[in-house]
PDB file of C-alpha atoms in Angstrom:
ATOM      1  CA  UNK A   1     201.575 345.765  88.843  1.00  0.00           C
ATOM      2  CA  UNK A   2     202.857 347.664  91.884  1.00  0.00           C
ATOM      3  CA  UNK A   3     200.614 345.763  94.281  1.00  0.00           C
ATOM      4  CA  UNK A   4     201.422 342.513  92.491  1.00  0.00           C
ATOM      5  CA  UNK A   5     205.179 342.973  92.994  1.00  0.00           C
ATOM      6  CA  UNK A   6     204.755 344.038  96.626  1.00  0.00           C
ATOM      7  CA  UNK A   7     202.619 340.979  97.410  1.00  0.00           C
ATOM      8  CA  UNK A   8     205.279 338.715  95.915  1.00  0.00           C
ATOM      9  CA  UNK A   9     207.922 340.435  98.036  1.00  0.00           C
ATOM     10  CA  UNK A  10     205.793 339.913 101.150  1.00  0.00           C
ATOM     11  CA  UNK A  11     205.399 336.231 100.246  1.00  0.00           C
ATOM     12  CA  UNK A  12     209.172 335.837 100.010  1.00  0.00           C
ATOM     13  CA  UNK A  13     209.596 337.415 103.461  1.00  0.00           C
ATOM     14  CA  UNK A  14     206.954 335.074 104.966  1.00  0.00           C
ATOM     15  CA  UNK A  15     208.330 331.924 103.329  1.00  0.00           C
ATOM     16  CA  UNK A  16     210.731 330.488 105.887  1.00  0.00           C
ATOM     17  CA  UNK A  17     211.976 327.812 103.475  1.00  0.00           C
ATOM     18  CA  UNK A  18     213.177 330.258 100.810  1.00  0.00           C
ATOM     19  CA  UNK A  19     216.675 331.698 100.715  1.00  0.00           C
ATOM     20  CA  UNK A  20     216.526 335.407 101.446  1.00  0.00           C
ATOM     21  CA  UNK A  21     218.954 338.154 100.488  1.00  0.00           C
ATOM     22  CA  UNK A  22     220.442 340.658 102.871  1.00  0.00           C
ATOM     23  CA  UNK A  23     217.745 342.460 104.861  1.00  0.00           C
ATOM     24  CA  UNK A  24     218.896 345.807 103.454  1.00  0.00           C
ATOM     25  CA  UNK A  25     218.206 344.539  99.911  1.00  0.00           C
ATOM     26  CA  UNK A  26     214.689 343.512 100.916  1.00  0.00           C
ATOM     27  CA  UNK A  27     214.032 346.833 102.647  1.00  0.00           C
ATOM     28  CA  UNK A  28     215.424 348.845  99.739  1.00  0.00           C
ATOM     29  CA  UNK A  29     213.367 346.790  97.265  1.00  0.00           C
ATOM     30  CA  UNK A  30     210.210 347.422  99.278  1.00  0.00           C
ATOM     31  CA  UNK A  31     211.047 351.138  99.589  1.00  0.00           C
ATOM     32  CA  UNK A  32     211.561 351.503  95.828  1.00  0.00           C
ATOM     33  CA  UNK A  33     208.296 349.711  95.016  1.00  0.00           C
ATOM     34  CA  UNK A  34     206.250 351.589  97.623  1.00  0.00           C
ATOM     35  CA  UNK A  35     207.722 355.102  97.570  1.00  0.00           C
ATOM     36  CA  UNK A  36     209.516 355.424  94.216  1.00  0.00           C
ATOM     37  CA  UNK A  37     207.210 353.483  91.938  1.00  0.00           C
ATOM     38  CA  UNK A  38     207.012 356.086  89.172  1.00  0.00           C
ATOM     39  CA  UNK A  39     210.793 356.531  89.115  1.00  0.00           C
ATOM     40  CA  UNK A  40     211.273 352.748  89.060  1.00  0.00           C
ATOM     41  CA  UNK A  41     208.684 352.318  86.323  1.00  0.00           C
ATOM     42  CA  UNK A  42     210.426 354.825  84.045  1.00  0.00           C
ATOM     43  CA  UNK A  43     213.989 353.880  85.065  1.00  0.00           C
ATOM     44  CA  UNK A  44     214.729 357.341  86.506  1.00  0.00           C
ATOM     45  CA  UNK A  45     217.275 355.962  88.941  1.00  0.00           C
ATOM     46  CA  UNK A  46     218.733 359.338  89.867  1.00  0.00           C
ATOM     47  CA  UNK A  47     215.390 360.295  91.464  1.00  0.00           C
ATOM     48  CA  UNK A  48     215.560 357.446  93.997  1.00  0.00           C
ATOM     49  CA  UNK A  49     217.145 358.704  97.268  1.00  0.00           C
ATOM     50  CA  UNK A  50     219.511 355.755  97.655  1.00  0.00           C
ATOM     51  CA  UNK A  51     223.083 355.189  96.608  1.00  0.00           C
ATOM     52  CA  UNK A  52     223.737 353.916  93.087  1.00  0.00           C
ATOM     53  CA  UNK A  53     224.939 350.602  94.527  1.00  0.00           C
ATOM     54  CA  UNK A  54     221.785 350.183  96.635  1.00  0.00           C
ATOM     55  CA  UNK A  55     219.527 351.010  93.678  1.00  0.00           C
ATOM     56  CA  UNK A  56     221.338 348.555  91.399  1.00  0.00           C
ATOM     57  CA  UNK A  57     221.306 345.809  94.009  1.00  0.00           C
ATOM     58  CA  UNK A  58     217.594 346.255  94.785  1.00  0.00           C
ATOM     59  CA  UNK A  59     216.419 346.582  91.177  1.00  0.00           C
ATOM     60  CA  UNK A  60     218.448 343.542  90.129  1.00  0.00           C
ATOM     61  CA  UNK A  61     216.798 341.583  92.930  1.00  0.00           C
ATOM     62  CA  UNK A  62     213.325 342.761  91.852  1.00  0.00           C
ATOM     63  CA  UNK A  63     213.947 341.762  88.227  1.00  0.00           C
ATOM     64  CA  UNK A  64     215.357 338.355  89.154  1.00  0.00           C
ATOM     65  CA  UNK A  65     212.723 337.328  91.720  1.00  0.00           C
ATOM     66  CA  UNK A  66     209.483 339.228  91.039  1.00  0.00           C
ATOM     67  CA  UNK A  67     207.264 339.435  87.980  1.00  0.00           C
ATOM     68  CA  UNK A  68     204.227 341.539  87.020  1.00  0.00           C
ATOM     69  CA  UNK A  69     202.914 338.442  85.171  1.00  0.00           C
ATOM     70  CA  UNK A  70     202.781 335.655  87.826  1.00  0.00           C
ATOM     71  CA  UNK A  71     200.111 333.696  85.939  1.00  0.00           C
ATOM     72  CA  UNK A  72     202.607 333.236  83.110  1.00  0.00           C
ATOM     73  CA  UNK A  73     204.078 330.267  84.992  1.00  0.00           C
ATOM     74  CA  UNK A  74     200.858 328.359  84.344  1.00  0.00           C
ATOM     75  CA  UNK A  75     200.762 328.933  80.614  1.00  0.00           C
ATOM     76  CA  UNK A  76     202.149 326.823  77.833  1.00  0.00           C
ATOM     77  CA  UNK A  77     204.749 328.586  75.723  1.00  0.00           C
ATOM     78  CA  UNK A  78     202.434 330.684  73.596  1.00  0.00           C
ATOM     79  CA  UNK A  79     204.572 333.724  73.514  1.00  0.00           C
ATOM     80  CA  UNK A  80     204.139 335.801  76.626  1.00  0.00           C
ATOM     81  CA  UNK A  81     207.789 335.670  77.579  1.00  0.00           C
ATOM     82  CA  UNK A  82     207.951 332.062  78.744  1.00  0.00           C
ATOM     83  CA  UNK A  83     211.267 330.282  78.932  1.00  0.00           C
ATOM     84  CA  UNK A  84     211.748 326.825  77.411  1.00  0.00           C
ATOM     85  CA  UNK A  85     211.528 325.253  80.867  1.00  0.00           C
ATOM     86  CA  UNK A  86     208.369 326.991  82.027  1.00  0.00           C
ATOM     87  CA  UNK A  87     205.850 324.535  83.499  1.00  0.00           C
ATOM     88  CA  UNK A  88     202.350 324.206  82.096  1.00  0.00           C
ATOM     89  CA  UNK A  89     199.017 323.515  83.719  1.00  0.00           C
ATOM     90  CA  UNK A  90     198.536 320.214  81.858  1.00  0.00           C
ATOM     91  CA  UNK A  91     199.335 316.928  83.603  1.00  0.00           C
ATOM     92  CA  UNK A  92     197.741 314.213  81.448  1.00  0.00           C
ATOM     93  CA  UNK A  93     198.430 314.695  77.732  1.00  0.00           C
ATOM     94  CA  UNK A  94     196.180 313.170  75.091  1.00  0.00           C
ATOM     95  CA  UNK A  95     199.200 312.004  73.108  1.00  0.00           C
ATOM     96  CA  UNK A  96     202.974 311.652  73.286  1.00  0.00           C
ATOM     97  CA  UNK A  97     205.270 312.926  70.542  1.00  0.00           C
ATOM     98  CA  UNK A  98     208.667 311.243  70.677  1.00  0.00           C
ATOM     99  CA  UNK A  99     211.778 310.225  68.763  1.00  0.00           C
ATOM    100  CA  UNK A 100     212.220 306.496  68.264  1.00  0.00           C
ATOM    101  CA  UNK A 101     215.540 304.635  68.363  1.00  0.00           C
ATOM    102  CA  UNK A 102     216.276 305.571  64.762  1.00  0.00           C
ATOM    103  CA  UNK A 103     215.639 309.267  65.427  1.00  0.00           C
ATOM    104  CA  UNK A 104     212.341 309.317  63.537  1.00  0.00           C
ATOM    105  CA  UNK A 105     209.450 311.362  64.893  1.00  0.00           C
ATOM    106  CA  UNK A 106     206.501 309.344  66.178  1.00  0.00           C
ATOM    107  CA  UNK A 107     203.254 309.849  68.074  1.00  0.00           C
ATOM    108  CA  UNK A 108     201.095 307.736  70.361  1.00  0.00           C
ATOM    109  CA  UNK A 109     197.502 308.858  70.937  1.00  0.00           C
ATOM    110  CA  UNK A 110     195.928 307.889  74.258  1.00  0.00           C
ATOM    111  CA  UNK A 111     192.276 308.665  73.465  1.00  0.00           C
ATOM    112  CA  UNK A 112     189.427 306.171  73.814  1.00  0.00           C
ATOM    113  CA  UNK A 113     189.227 303.858  70.783  1.00  0.00           C
ATOM    114  CA  UNK A 114     185.961 303.124  68.997  1.00  0.00           C
ATOM    115  CA  UNK A 115     186.951 299.441  68.846  1.00  0.00           C
ATOM    116  CA  UNK A 116     186.423 299.288  72.603  1.00  0.00           C
ATOM    117  CA  UNK A 117     182.669 299.785  72.108  1.00  0.00           C
ATOM    118  CA  UNK A 118     179.947 297.637  70.595  1.00  0.00           C
ATOM    119  CA  UNK A 119     176.234 297.153  70.922  1.00  0.00           C
ATOM    120  CA  UNK A 120     175.706 294.401  73.478  1.00  0.00           C
ATOM    121  CA  UNK A 121     174.965 291.032  71.806  1.00  0.00           C
ATOM    122  CA  UNK A 122     172.380 290.309  74.505  1.00  0.00           C
ATOM    123  CA  UNK A 123     170.649 293.595  73.714  1.00  0.00           C
ATOM    124  CA  UNK A 124     170.598 292.760  69.999  1.00  0.00           C
ATOM    125  CA  UNK A 125     169.163 289.352  70.839  1.00  0.00           C
ATOM    126  CA  UNK A 126     166.516 290.991  73.025  1.00  0.00           C
ATOM    127  CA  UNK A 127     165.487 293.215  70.111  1.00  0.00           C
ATOM    128  CA  UNK A 128     164.951 290.201  67.869  1.00  0.00           C
ATOM    129  CA  UNK A 129     162.969 288.389  70.522  1.00  0.00           C
ATOM    130  CA  UNK A 130     160.840 291.416  71.403  1.00  0.00           C
ATOM    131  CA  UNK A 131     157.575 291.644  69.548  1.00  0.00           C
ATOM    132  CA  UNK A 132     156.032 294.174  71.883  1.00  0.00           C
ATOM    133  CA  UNK A 133     155.546 297.940  71.791  1.00  0.00           C
ATOM    134  CA  UNK A 134     159.124 298.599  72.956  1.00  0.00           C
ATOM    135  CA  UNK A 135     160.799 296.995  69.929  1.00  0.00           C
ATOM    136  CA  UNK A 136     160.872 300.169  67.810  1.00  0.00           C
ATOM    137  CA  UNK A 137     162.303 302.146  70.732  1.00  0.00           C
ATOM    138  CA  UNK A 138     165.013 299.526  71.267  1.00  0.00           C
ATOM    139  CA  UNK A 139     165.875 299.470  67.553  1.00  0.00           C
ATOM    140  CA  UNK A 140     166.243 303.248  67.623  1.00  0.00           C
ATOM    141  CA  UNK A 141     168.523 303.030  70.689  1.00  0.00           C
ATOM    142  CA  UNK A 142     170.739 300.449  68.969  1.00  0.00           C
ATOM    143  CA  UNK A 143     171.001 302.614  65.834  1.00  0.00           C
ATOM    144  CA  UNK A 144     172.003 305.630  67.889  1.00  0.00           C
ATOM    145  CA  UNK A 145     174.662 303.548  69.656  1.00  0.00           C
ATOM    146  CA  UNK A 146     176.069 302.367  66.294  1.00  0.00           C
ATOM    147  CA  UNK A 147     176.103 305.947  65.013  1.00  0.00           C
ATOM    148  CA  UNK A 148     177.974 307.109  68.122  1.00  0.00           C
ATOM    149  CA  UNK A 149     180.603 304.382  67.663  1.00  0.00           C
ATOM    150  CA  UNK A 150     180.957 305.256  63.971  1.00  0.00           C
ATOM    151  CA  UNK A 151     181.369 309.000  64.720  1.00  0.00           C
ATOM    152  CA  UNK A 152     183.918 308.236  67.433  1.00  0.00           C
ATOM    153  CA  UNK A 153     185.932 306.175  64.952  1.00  0.00           C
ATOM    154  CA  UNK A 154     185.784 308.970  62.367  1.00  0.00           C
ATOM    155  CA  UNK A 155     186.925 311.522  64.949  1.00  0.00           C
ATOM    156  CA  UNK A 156     189.851 309.292  65.935  1.00  0.00           C
ATOM    157  CA  UNK A 157     190.821 308.813  62.309  1.00  0.00           C
ATOM    158  CA  UNK A 158     190.688 312.575  61.645  1.00  0.00           C
ATOM    159  CA  UNK A 159     192.732 313.326  64.773  1.00  0.00           C
ATOM    160  CA  UNK A 160     195.364 310.767  63.809  1.00  0.00           C
ATOM    161  CA  UNK A 161     195.668 312.154  60.274  1.00  0.00           C
ATOM    162  CA  UNK A 162     195.767 315.743  61.548  1.00  0.00           C
ATOM    163  CA  UNK A 163     198.497 315.027  64.106  1.00  0.00           C
ATOM    164  CA  UNK A 164     200.635 313.155  61.584  1.00  0.00           C
ATOM    165  CA  UNK A 165     200.288 316.048  59.106  1.00  0.00           C
ATOM    166  CA  UNK A 166     201.175 318.624  61.783  1.00  0.00           C
ATOM    167  CA  UNK A 167     204.263 316.637  62.832  1.00  0.00           C
ATOM    168  CA  UNK A 168     205.459 316.375  59.252  1.00  0.00           C
ATOM    169  CA  UNK A 169     204.949 320.118  58.738  1.00  0.00           C
ATOM    170  CA  UNK A 170     206.457 321.288  62.053  1.00  0.00           C
ATOM    171  CA  UNK A 171     209.166 318.639  62.492  1.00  0.00           C
ATOM    172  CA  UNK A 172     212.046 321.127  62.568  1.00  0.00           C
ATOM    173  CA  UNK A 173     210.315 323.194  65.269  1.00  0.00           C
ATOM    174  CA  UNK A 174     209.832 320.059  67.387  1.00  0.00           C
ATOM    175  CA  UNK A 175     213.488 319.119  66.925  1.00  0.00           C
ATOM    176  CA  UNK A 176     215.184 322.525  67.157  1.00  0.00           C
ATOM    177  CA  UNK A 177     212.823 324.974  68.908  1.00  0.00           C
ATOM    178  CA  UNK A 178     209.839 327.236  68.356  1.00  0.00           C
ATOM    179  CA  UNK A 179     211.817 329.776  66.332  1.00  0.00           C
ATOM    180  CA  UNK A 180     211.574 327.258  63.470  1.00  0.00           C
ATOM    181  CA  UNK A 181     207.767 327.100  63.651  1.00  0.00           C
ATOM    182  CA  UNK A 182     206.216 327.413  60.193  1.00  0.00           C
ATOM    183  CA  UNK A 183     202.978 329.389  59.701  1.00  0.00           C
ATOM    184  CA  UNK A 184     200.083 326.924  59.739  1.00  0.00           C
ATOM    185  CA  UNK A 185     196.332 327.475  59.831  1.00  0.00           C
ATOM    186  CA  UNK A 186     193.484 325.067  60.376  1.00  0.00           C
ATOM    187  CA  UNK A 187     192.193 325.956  56.919  1.00  0.00           C
ATOM    188  CA  UNK A 188     195.484 324.953  55.324  1.00  0.00           C
ATOM    189  CA  UNK A 189     195.553 321.678  57.264  1.00  0.00           C
ATOM    190  CA  UNK A 190     191.919 320.928  56.376  1.00  0.00           C
ATOM    191  CA  UNK A 191     192.672 321.439  52.682  1.00  0.00           C
ATOM    192  CA  UNK A 192     195.642 319.062  52.939  1.00  0.00           C
ATOM    193  CA  UNK A 193     193.438 316.415  54.577  1.00  0.00           C
ATOM    194  CA  UNK A 194     190.492 316.972  52.246  1.00  0.00           C
ATOM    195  CA  UNK A 195     188.026 317.750  55.047  1.00  0.00           C
ATOM    196  CA  UNK A 196     186.139 320.802  56.274  1.00  0.00           C
ATOM    197  CA  UNK A 197     187.967 323.255  58.559  1.00  0.00           C
ATOM    198  CA  UNK A 198     185.329 322.730  61.270  1.00  0.00           C
ATOM    199  CA  UNK A 199     186.103 318.991  61.240  1.00  0.00           C
ATOM    200  CA  UNK A 200     189.777 319.692  61.972  1.00  0.00           C
ATOM    201  CA  UNK A 201     188.896 322.235  64.657  1.00  0.00           C
ATOM    202  CA  UNK A 202     186.598 319.795  66.473  1.00  0.00           C
ATOM    203  CA  UNK A 203     189.151 316.975  66.258  1.00  0.00           C
ATOM    204  CA  UNK A 204     192.011 318.943  67.857  1.00  0.00           C
ATOM    205  CA  UNK A 205     189.947 321.093  70.250  1.00  0.00           C
ATOM    206  CA  UNK A 206     191.403 320.885  73.769  1.00  0.00           C
ATOM    207  CA  UNK A 207     193.859 318.132  72.842  1.00  0.00           C
ATOM    208  CA  UNK A 208     197.285 318.242  74.476  1.00  0.00           C
ATOM    209  CA  UNK A 209     200.587 316.582  73.599  1.00  0.00           C
ATOM    210  CA  UNK A 210     203.810 315.905  75.447  1.00  0.00           C
ATOM    211  CA  UNK A 211     206.868 316.926  73.416  1.00  0.00           C
ATOM    212  CA  UNK A 212     210.320 315.325  73.338  1.00  0.00           C
ATOM    213  CA  UNK A 213     211.747 318.245  75.364  1.00  0.00           C
ATOM    214  CA  UNK A 214     209.347 317.518  78.251  1.00  0.00           C
ATOM    215  CA  UNK A 215     206.801 320.271  77.636  1.00  0.00           C
ATOM    216  CA  UNK A 216     203.070 319.541  77.484  1.00  0.00           C
ATOM    217  CA  UNK A 217     201.265 321.870  75.078  1.00  0.00           C
ATOM    218  CA  UNK A 218     197.922 322.169  73.356  1.00  0.00           C
ATOM    219  CA  UNK A 219     197.849 321.170  69.694  1.00  0.00           C
ATOM    220  CA  UNK A 220     196.869 324.769  68.966  1.00  0.00           C
ATOM    221  CA  UNK A 221     200.508 325.523  69.866  1.00  0.00           C
ATOM    222  CA  UNK A 222     201.439 324.472  66.330  1.00  0.00           C
ATOM    223  CA  UNK A 223     198.912 326.770  64.648  1.00  0.00           C
ATOM    224  CA  UNK A 224     200.095 330.188  65.888  1.00  0.00           C
ATOM    225  CA  UNK A 225     201.698 331.815  62.897  1.00  0.00           C
ATOM    226  CA  UNK A 226     203.483 334.506  64.912  1.00  0.00           C
ATOM    227  CA  UNK A 227     205.085 332.102  67.378  1.00  0.00           C
ATOM    228  CA  UNK A 228     208.401 331.661  65.545  1.00  0.00           C
ATOM    229  CA  UNK A 229     208.683 335.416  64.997  1.00  0.00           C
ATOM    230  CA  UNK A 230     208.078 336.118  68.701  1.00  0.00           C
ATOM    231  CA  UNK A 231     210.664 333.524  69.682  1.00  0.00           C
ATOM    232  CA  UNK A 232     213.246 335.146  67.384  1.00  0.00           C
ATOM    233  CA  UNK A 233     212.451 338.580  68.859  1.00  0.00           C
ATOM    234  CA  UNK A 234     212.836 337.218  72.386  1.00  0.00           C
ATOM    235  CA  UNK A 235     216.231 335.687  71.614  1.00  0.00           C
ATOM    236  CA  UNK A 236     217.369 338.715  69.623  1.00  0.00           C
ATOM    237  CA  UNK A 237     216.689 341.030  72.577  1.00  0.00           C
ATOM    238  CA  UNK A 238     218.158 338.572  75.085  1.00  0.00           C
ATOM    239  CA  UNK A 239     221.425 338.553  73.096  1.00  0.00           C
ATOM    240  CA  UNK A 240     221.587 342.284  72.359  1.00  0.00           C
ATOM    241  CA  UNK A 241     224.707 344.189  73.449  1.00  0.00           C
ATOM    242  CA  UNK A 242     223.135 347.547  72.676  1.00  0.00           C
ATOM    243  CA  UNK A 243     219.328 347.837  72.974  1.00  0.00           C
ATOM    244  CA  UNK A 244     217.674 347.417  69.576  1.00  0.00           C
ATOM    245  CA  UNK A 245     214.774 349.583  68.485  1.00  0.00           C
ATOM    246  CA  UNK A 246     211.618 348.018  67.051  1.00  0.00           C
ATOM    247  CA  UNK A 247     212.556 349.348  63.606  1.00  0.00           C
ATOM    248  CA  UNK A 248     215.985 347.714  63.737  1.00  0.00           C
ATOM    249  CA  UNK A 249     214.440 344.444  64.895  1.00  0.00           C
ATOM    250  CA  UNK A 250     211.935 344.601  62.018  1.00  0.00           C
ATOM    251  CA  UNK A 251     214.787 345.030  59.500  1.00  0.00           C
ATOM    252  CA  UNK A 252     216.714 342.123  61.034  1.00  0.00           C
ATOM    253  CA  UNK A 253     213.610 339.936  60.929  1.00  0.00           C
ATOM    254  CA  UNK A 254     213.124 340.721  57.247  1.00  0.00           C
ATOM    255  CA  UNK A 255     216.649 339.495  56.465  1.00  0.00           C
ATOM    256  CA  UNK A 256     215.784 336.275  58.333  1.00  0.00           C
ATOM    257  CA  UNK A 257     212.690 335.694  56.224  1.00  0.00           C
ATOM    258  CA  UNK A 258     210.139 337.084  58.700  1.00  0.00           C
ATOM    259  CA  UNK A 259     208.881 340.331  57.149  1.00  0.00           C
ATOM    260  CA  UNK A 260     206.767 342.181  59.724  1.00  0.00           C
ATOM    261  CA  UNK A 261     205.985 345.843  60.337  1.00  0.00           C
ATOM    262  CA  UNK A 262     207.540 347.835  63.178  1.00  0.00           C
ATOM    263  CA  UNK A 263     204.175 348.041  64.974  1.00  0.00           C
ATOM    264  CA  UNK A 264     203.913 344.245  64.791  1.00  0.00           C
ATOM    265  CA  UNK A 265     207.321 343.972  66.460  1.00  0.00           C
ATOM    266  CA  UNK A 266     206.068 346.325  69.179  1.00  0.00           C
ATOM    267  CA  UNK A 267     202.933 344.194  69.665  1.00  0.00           C
ATOM    268  CA  UNK A 268     204.929 340.952  69.936  1.00  0.00           C
ATOM    269  CA  UNK A 269     207.440 342.617  72.278  1.00  0.00           C
ATOM    270  CA  UNK A 270     204.608 343.703  74.583  1.00  0.00           C
ATOM    271  CA  UNK A 271     203.159 340.171  74.492  1.00  0.00           C
ATOM    272  CA  UNK A 272     206.585 338.897  75.556  1.00  0.00           C
ATOM    273  CA  UNK A 273     206.622 341.338  78.491  1.00  0.00           C
ATOM    274  CA  UNK A 274     209.754 343.132  77.174  1.00  0.00           C
ATOM    275  CA  UNK A 275     210.324 346.848  77.782  1.00  0.00           C
ATOM    276  CA  UNK A 276     210.728 349.312  74.889  1.00  0.00           C
ATOM    277  CA  UNK A 277     214.231 350.283  73.755  1.00  0.00           C
ATOM    278  CA  UNK A 278     214.593 353.502  75.783  1.00  0.00           C
ATOM    279  CA  UNK A 279     213.741 351.750  79.060  1.00  0.00           C
ATOM    280  CA  UNK A 280     216.029 348.822  78.262  1.00  0.00           C
ATOM    281  CA  UNK A 281     218.779 351.361  77.572  1.00  0.00           C
ATOM    282  CA  UNK A 282     218.198 353.014  80.974  1.00  0.00           C
ATOM    283  CA  UNK A 283     218.357 349.645  82.698  1.00  0.00           C
ATOM    284  CA  UNK A 284     221.609 348.840  80.902  1.00  0.00           C
ATOM    285  CA  UNK A 285     223.096 352.194  81.940  1.00  0.00           C
ATOM    286  CA  UNK A 286     222.046 351.652  85.551  1.00  0.00           C
ATOM    287  CA  UNK A 287     223.663 348.219  85.655  1.00  0.00           C
ATOM    288  CA  UNK A 288     226.845 349.658  84.138  1.00  0.00           C
ATOM    289  CA  UNK A 289     226.959 352.294  86.880  1.00  0.00           C
TER     290      UNK A 289
END
């Protein structure tokens, strides 16, 4: 993490197109990261041989412009602290989820349709006219082509049914945000569709969708049962006036209908890249000073 932050700071200095802060802020930020890393890591601000104003100014700049998780910008919003506007690494979705003019939720799937394929009529005619040794081989090739087209149609039908079921189940989350995501598993969806779980998994594997808010996510986005809980934790900590302990957060979550253990809160908080309560409290005290 230390090297990661320092490399980002160096990149900012080299980038002539980026707006830079006062040179003293840059120098103090570099000094804190290089020479006072342990004190910075544990928020022991009094151990850093700079004035309180310089420490606050530098640490605020580090928090606002550097991150120990730079790859997070390339993820979809699966819980590691992303903001609603974080970009994803998908550019061509397999489907578009949208609201029509009446406000109803709809979906358009862009995948290849089985109706686009058929066994060539000239090939079928050649089979009938062929009385030689190759006829059986050609018949087998035509049967395999028909089977492929049939399987493609079945896969499309399963995908369409699965997406429609997911949209109906997660409509509030699509409209109002991930904190309203309802727990959903592939097994539960397969039971609702009357198919095997493996059939659902194969149909949605790697498929992406554009959402009404502009994000492009994998369909697996809708199957992470802890997503809504993590989103609530993220917002709860973002809005806290006094740092909340994991135990307090667990009790608040229970009142909101999300009963989880304290250690689960700690796990989700770490996945979100959020510091524990005592370090958040030290940061708050330093900012106040």
